[in-house]
């Protein structure tokens, strides 16, 4: 519990579950949810390094806060894009939204 | 006289809670990825975020833990649920899960995890820094408004742009039709 490696392994596990979700899900919202998992794995890494390795305890926390802000912005923009795509195609499955492929 | 802290050591309780939080995080992450129903995925995401909140408490930062709970569980998961409830893609028929895609995804993520775990375990991380430092919210706020002021400004600018962009993309199209 008090070692850096536990937290790093947990962050890597979250990251890889997120990659699995992005690759296997067929709807856009499912892929967005997996993206949130990836972002959380990254910020868990930052917090663990902040706890164990850095001199200034504010840096890692600020980076985690920054990641949360980016995640909130990403969720808002991506959901509005998903809603627009649904209005145009009546589907949010990525295989059917393929008008640009020429 | 025996008190309850003699019978159950507080350190042991903390360790149990840590592993409980780890299990909650991993179970929520799997629940967020594996089921087909999107509402189940969002609830799994909320569960995983709850577990990560507990782990942030173990990492010593109450402020980031509270922000995690507020922003992820309170704001982002709610935004997903609203986006699903307001637009009807929930009722779409689900296509069949393709086995090749599933196996490829499992293979790629497993390879990534193994490589990352080997890298983590084989690195010498050096001596740990002194843990008894000032973690208070006051220090964090002072640093956020002096030394790391650019971070603060960038987050607020980014959020403002994101709000305007989301309204432009999702809101103004409807008026045109």
Short mmCIF file of C-alpha atoms in Angstrom, two decimals:
data_model
loop_
_atom_site.label_atom_id
_atom_site.label_comp_id
_atom_site.label_asym_id
_atom_site.label_seq_id
_atom_site.Cartn_x
_atom_site.Cartn_y
_atom_site.Cartn_z
CA UNK A 1 0.00 0.00 0.00
CA UNK A 2 2.83 2.40 0.77
CA UNK A 3 4.78 1.82 -2.39
CA UNK A 4 4.92 3.69 -5.64
CA UNK A 5 4.74 0.54 -7.74
CA UNK A 6 1.22 -0.35 -6.57
CA UNK A 7 -0.16 2.97 -7.73
CA UNK A 8 1.73 2.83 -11.01
CA UNK A 9 0.43 -0.67 -11.76
CA UNK A 10 -3.11 0.48 -10.97
CA UNK A 11 -2.72 3.46 -13.31
CA UNK A 12 -1.38 1.21 -16.06
CA UNK A 13 -4.32 -1.17 -15.53
CA UNK A 14 -6.83 1.68 -15.89
CA UNK A 15 -5.02 2.89 -19.02
CA UNK A 16 -5.09 -0.54 -20.63
CA UNK A 17 -8.75 -1.16 -19.77
CA UNK A 18 -9.44 2.19 -21.46
CA UNK A 19 -7.50 1.14 -24.57
CA UNK A 20 -9.46 -2.11 -24.67
CA UNK A 21 -12.72 -0.18 -24.45
CA UNK A 22 -11.78 2.21 -27.25
CA UNK A 23 -10.78 -0.62 -29.53
CA UNK A 24 -13.74 -2.91 -28.96
CA UNK A 25 -16.69 -0.58 -28.47
CA UNK A 26 -18.78 0.18 -31.49
CA UNK A 27 -20.67 3.24 -30.30
CA UNK A 28 -19.17 6.71 -29.97
CA UNK A 29 -20.34 7.29 -26.40
CA UNK A 30 -18.76 4.03 -25.26
CA UNK A 31 -15.47 5.15 -26.76
CA UNK A 32 -15.74 8.48 -24.91
CA UNK A 33 -16.26 6.66 -21.61
CA UNK A 34 -13.14 4.61 -22.25
CA UNK A 35 -11.26 7.85 -22.94
CA UNK A 36 -12.18 9.07 -19.46
CA UNK A 37 -10.62 5.90 -18.04
CA UNK A 38 -7.39 6.59 -19.93
CA UNK A 39 -7.24 10.17 -18.62
CA UNK A 40 -7.78 8.89 -15.09
CA UNK A 41 -4.95 6.41 -15.38
CA UNK A 42 -2.65 9.24 -16.42
CA UNK A 43 -3.68 11.53 -13.59
CA UNK A 44 -3.33 8.69 -11.06
CA UNK A 45 0.28 8.37 -12.25
CA UNK A 46 0.85 12.07 -11.75
CA UNK A 47 -0.56 11.96 -8.23
CA UNK A 48 1.59 8.96 -7.31
CA UNK A 49 4.77 10.61 -8.59
CA UNK A 50 3.77 13.74 -6.71
CA UNK A 51 3.39 11.80 -3.48
CA UNK A 52 6.61 9.84 -3.68
CA UNK A 53 9.19 11.59 -5.83
CA UNK A 54 8.80 15.35 -6.15
CA UNK A 55 9.97 18.11 -3.87
CA UNK A 56 7.02 20.47 -4.29
CA UNK A 57 3.72 18.75 -3.41
CA UNK A 58 1.63 21.17 -5.47
CA UNK A 59 2.86 20.24 -8.96
CA UNK A 60 1.23 16.85 -9.32
CA UNK A 61 -2.04 18.03 -7.81
CA UNK A 62 -2.16 20.96 -10.22
CA UNK A 63 -1.49 18.63 -13.13
CA UNK A 64 -4.33 16.36 -11.99
CA UNK A 65 -6.61 19.41 -11.81
CA UNK A 66 -5.53 20.42 -15.31
CA UNK A 67 -6.35 16.93 -16.60
CA UNK A 68 -9.81 17.18 -15.01
CA UNK A 69 -10.43 20.50 -16.77
CA UNK A 70 -9.33 19.04 -20.09
CA UNK A 71 -11.57 16.01 -19.50
CA UNK A 72 -14.59 18.21 -18.79
CA UNK A 73 -13.99 20.28 -21.93
CA UNK A 74 -13.47 17.14 -23.98
CA UNK A 75 -16.70 15.59 -22.68
CA UNK A 76 -18.73 18.71 -23.54
CA UNK A 77 -17.32 19.08 -27.06
CA UNK A 78 -17.42 15.38 -27.90
CA UNK A 79 -20.99 14.94 -26.66
CA UNK A 80 -22.16 17.88 -28.74
CA UNK A 81 -20.43 16.34 -31.76
CA UNK A 82 -22.12 13.00 -31.00
CA UNK A 83 -25.52 14.68 -30.80
CA UNK A 84 -24.92 16.42 -34.14
CA UNK A 85 -23.79 13.16 -35.74
CA UNK A 86 -26.90 11.45 -34.41
CA UNK A 87 -29.10 14.17 -35.91
CA UNK A 88 -27.48 13.73 -39.31
CA UNK A 89 -27.06 9.97 -39.51
CA UNK A 90 -29.65 8.72 -36.96
CA UNK A 91 -26.90 6.42 -35.69
CA UNK A 92 -23.93 6.69 -33.36
CA UNK A 93 -22.24 3.47 -34.41
CA UNK A 94 -18.83 4.29 -35.83
CA UNK A 95 -19.04 1.74 -38.64
CA UNK A 96 -22.07 3.43 -40.17
CA UNK A 97 -20.78 7.01 -39.94
CA UNK A 98 -18.38 6.74 -42.84
CA UNK A 99 -19.38 9.32 -45.39
CA UNK A 100 -15.93 10.86 -45.63
CA UNK A 101 -14.14 7.75 -46.78
CA UNK A 102 -14.67 8.58 -50.45
CA UNK B 1 -8.79 -2.50 29.22
CA UNK B 2 -9.36 -3.57 25.68
CA UNK B 3 -10.58 -0.97 23.24
CA UNK B 4 -11.61 -1.63 19.71
CA UNK B 5 -8.33 -0.26 18.36
CA UNK B 6 -6.50 -3.00 20.24
CA UNK B 7 -8.55 -5.68 18.55
CA UNK B 8 -8.48 -4.20 15.08
CA UNK B 9 -5.38 -2.24 14.22
CA UNK B 10 -6.11 1.05 12.39
CA UNK B 11 -3.25 0.33 9.99
CA UNK B 12 -4.91 -2.95 9.05
CA UNK B 13 -8.23 -1.19 8.47
CA UNK B 14 -6.51 1.37 6.26
CA UNK B 15 -4.89 -1.42 4.27
CA UNK B 16 -8.22 -3.23 3.82
CA UNK B 17 -9.85 -0.01 2.66
CA UNK B 18 -7.04 0.60 0.21
CA UNK B 19 -7.49 -2.81 -1.39
CA UNK B 20 -11.26 -2.35 -1.35
CA UNK B 21 -10.83 0.91 -3.24
CA UNK B 22 -8.52 -0.79 -5.73
CA UNK B 23 -11.07 -3.54 -6.31
CA UNK B 24 -13.85 -0.96 -6.74
CA UNK B 25 -11.76 0.94 -9.27
CA UNK B 26 -10.90 -2.08 -11.38
CA UNK B 27 -14.42 -3.52 -11.21
CA UNK B 28 -15.93 -0.18 -12.18
CA UNK B 29 -13.48 0.18 -15.08
CA UNK B 30 -14.38 -3.28 -16.36
CA UNK B 31 -18.07 -2.47 -15.94
CA UNK B 32 -17.52 0.74 -17.89
CA UNK B 33 -16.04 -1.12 -20.83
CA UNK B 34 -17.48 -4.61 -21.16
CA UNK B 35 -21.35 -4.39 -21.15
CA UNK B 36 -23.22 -3.35 -24.29
CA UNK B 37 -25.76 -1.08 -22.58
CA UNK B 38 -24.48 2.50 -22.47
CA UNK B 39 -26.24 3.34 -19.20
CA UNK B 40 -24.48 0.44 -17.51
CA UNK B 41 -21.19 1.76 -18.91
CA UNK B 42 -21.79 5.19 -17.41
CA UNK B 43 -22.67 3.75 -14.01
CA UNK B 44 -19.49 1.68 -14.14
CA UNK B 45 -17.54 4.85 -14.94
CA UNK B 46 -19.06 6.54 -11.88
CA UNK B 47 -18.05 3.55 -9.73
CA UNK B 48 -14.48 3.65 -11.06
CA UNK B 49 -14.27 7.38 -10.36
CA UNK B 50 -15.45 6.74 -6.80
CA UNK B 51 -12.63 4.23 -6.32
CA UNK B 52 -10.08 6.66 -7.76
CA UNK B 53 -11.36 9.25 -5.28
CA UNK B 54 -10.51 6.91 -2.42
CA UNK B 55 -7.07 6.29 -3.84
CA UNK B 56 -6.44 10.03 -4.07
CA UNK B 57 -7.27 10.23 -0.37
CA UNK B 58 -4.61 7.62 0.25
CA UNK B 59 -2.22 9.72 -1.84
CA UNK B 60 -2.73 12.54 0.62
CA UNK B 61 -4.70 15.12 -1.31
CA UNK B 62 -8.19 15.85 -0.03
CA UNK B 63 -8.66 18.70 -2.48
CA UNK B 64 -8.01 16.68 -5.63
CA UNK B 65 -10.18 13.87 -4.23
CA UNK B 66 -13.10 16.25 -3.72
CA UNK B 67 -12.59 17.72 -7.18
CA UNK B 68 -12.52 14.22 -8.66
CA UNK B 69 -15.82 13.41 -6.97
CA UNK B 70 -17.43 16.70 -8.00
CA UNK B 71 -16.18 16.94 -11.57
CA UNK B 72 -16.22 13.32 -12.68
CA UNK B 73 -19.11 11.77 -10.79
CA UNK B 74 -21.14 14.95 -10.44
CA UNK B 75 -20.52 16.69 -13.74
CA UNK B 76 -19.13 14.42 -16.43
CA UNK B 77 -21.22 11.31 -15.72
CA UNK B 78 -24.32 13.49 -15.41
CA UNK B 79 -23.50 15.13 -18.75
CA UNK B 80 -23.26 11.71 -20.38
CA UNK B 81 -26.55 10.61 -18.86
CA UNK B 82 -28.28 13.81 -19.96
CA UNK B 83 -26.88 13.49 -23.47
CA UNK B 84 -28.25 9.97 -23.67
CA UNK B 85 -31.61 10.81 -22.18
CA UNK B 86 -32.11 13.87 -24.39
CA UNK B 87 -31.26 12.11 -27.60
CA UNK B 88 -32.73 8.71 -28.37
CA UNK B 89 -29.72 6.59 -29.42
CA UNK B 90 -30.43 4.35 -26.44
CA UNK B 91 -33.20 2.63 -28.36
CA UNK B 92 -31.04 1.73 -31.32
CA UNK B 93 -30.56 -1.91 -32.06
CA UNK B 94 -27.18 -3.21 -31.02
CA UNK B 95 -25.09 -4.75 -33.74
CA UNK B 96 -23.51 -8.10 -33.04
CA UNK B 97 -20.20 -8.01 -31.26
CA UNK B 98 -17.55 -8.99 -33.73
CA UNK B 99 -15.24 -11.63 -32.39
CA UNK B 100 -12.17 -10.61 -34.40
CA UNK B 101 -12.40 -7.04 -33.14
CA UNK B 102 -12.80 -8.23 -29.56
CA UNK B 103 -9.83 -10.59 -29.70
CA UNK B 104 -7.63 -7.96 -31.36
CA UNK B 105 -8.56 -5.37 -28.75
CA UNK B 106 -7.87 -7.81 -25.92
CA UNK B 107 -4.53 -8.75 -27.45
CA UNK B 108 -3.38 -5.15 -27.93
CA UNK B 109 -4.40 -3.99 -24.46
CA UNK B 110 -2.89 -7.05 -22.79
CA UNK B 111 0.43 -6.56 -24.60
CA UNK B 112 0.42 -2.88 -23.62
CA UNK B 113 -0.25 -3.73 -20.00
CA UNK B 114 2.45 -6.38 -19.84
CA UNK B 115 5.04 -4.06 -21.36
CA UNK B 116 4.09 -1.21 -19.03
CA UNK B 117 4.15 -3.47 -15.97
CA UNK B 118 7.57 -4.85 -16.89
CA UNK B 119 8.84 -1.31 -17.38
CA UNK B 120 7.46 -0.21 -14.01
CA UNK B 121 8.86 -3.21 -12.17
CA UNK B 122 12.29 -3.05 -13.74
CA UNK B 123 12.90 0.65 -13.14
CA UNK B 124 14.79 1.80 -10.09
CA UNK B 125 12.65 4.65 -8.79
CA UNK B 126 15.26 5.91 -6.36
CA UNK B 127 14.72 6.95 -2.76
CA UNK B 128 11.31 8.28 -1.88
CA UNK B 129 11.06 11.96 -1.01
CA UNK B 130 10.00 13.10 2.42
CA UNK B 131 6.28 12.46 2.74
CA UNK B 132 5.55 14.75 5.68
CA UNK B 133 5.05 17.92 3.68
CA UNK B 134 2.48 20.65 3.52
CA UNK B 135 -0.53 19.34 1.60
CA UNK B 136 -3.02 21.94 2.72
CA UNK B 137 -5.52 23.58 0.43
CA UNK B 138 -4.18 27.00 1.46
CA UNK B 139 -0.74 26.27 0.05
CA UNK B 140 -2.27 24.86 -3.11
CA UNK B 141 -4.43 27.94 -3.59
CA UNK B 142 -1.52 30.30 -3.02
CA UNK B 143 0.63 28.44 -5.53
CA UNK B 144 -2.25 28.32 -8.01
CA UNK B 145 -2.58 32.08 -7.93
CA UNK B 146 1.13 32.95 -7.91
CA UNK B 147 3.62 30.51 -9.37
CA UNK B 148 1.22 28.38 -11.40
CA UNK B 149 -1.08 31.17 -12.47
CA UNK B 150 -0.79 30.17 -16.13
CA UNK B 151 -2.39 26.77 -15.36
CA UNK B 152 -5.38 28.47 -13.75
CA UNK B 153 -5.84 30.90 -16.64
CA UNK B 154 -5.44 28.16 -19.25
CA UNK B 155 -8.07 25.95 -17.61
CA UNK B 156 -10.58 28.80 -17.45
CA UNK B 157 -9.91 29.83 -21.05
CA UNK B 158 -10.21 26.22 -22.20
CA UNK B 159 -13.50 25.72 -20.39
CA UNK B 160 -14.93 28.96 -21.80
CA UNK B 161 -13.94 27.97 -25.34
CA UNK B 162 -15.38 24.48 -24.80
CA UNK B 163 -18.72 25.85 -23.61
CA UNK B 164 -19.00 28.23 -26.57
CA UNK B 165 -17.93 25.49 -28.97
CA UNK B 166 -20.42 22.97 -27.59
CA UNK B 167 -23.25 25.48 -27.92
CA UNK B 168 -22.16 26.34 -31.47
CA UNK B 169 -21.93 22.71 -32.56
CA UNK B 170 -25.02 21.26 -30.91
CA UNK B 171 -27.31 24.25 -30.47
CA UNK B 172 -27.18 26.42 -33.54
CA UNK B 173 -27.66 23.61 -36.05
CA UNK B 174 -31.13 22.94 -34.77
CA UNK B 175 -32.24 26.50 -35.44
CA UNK B 176 -31.15 26.25 -39.05
CA UNK B 177 -33.23 23.14 -39.73
#
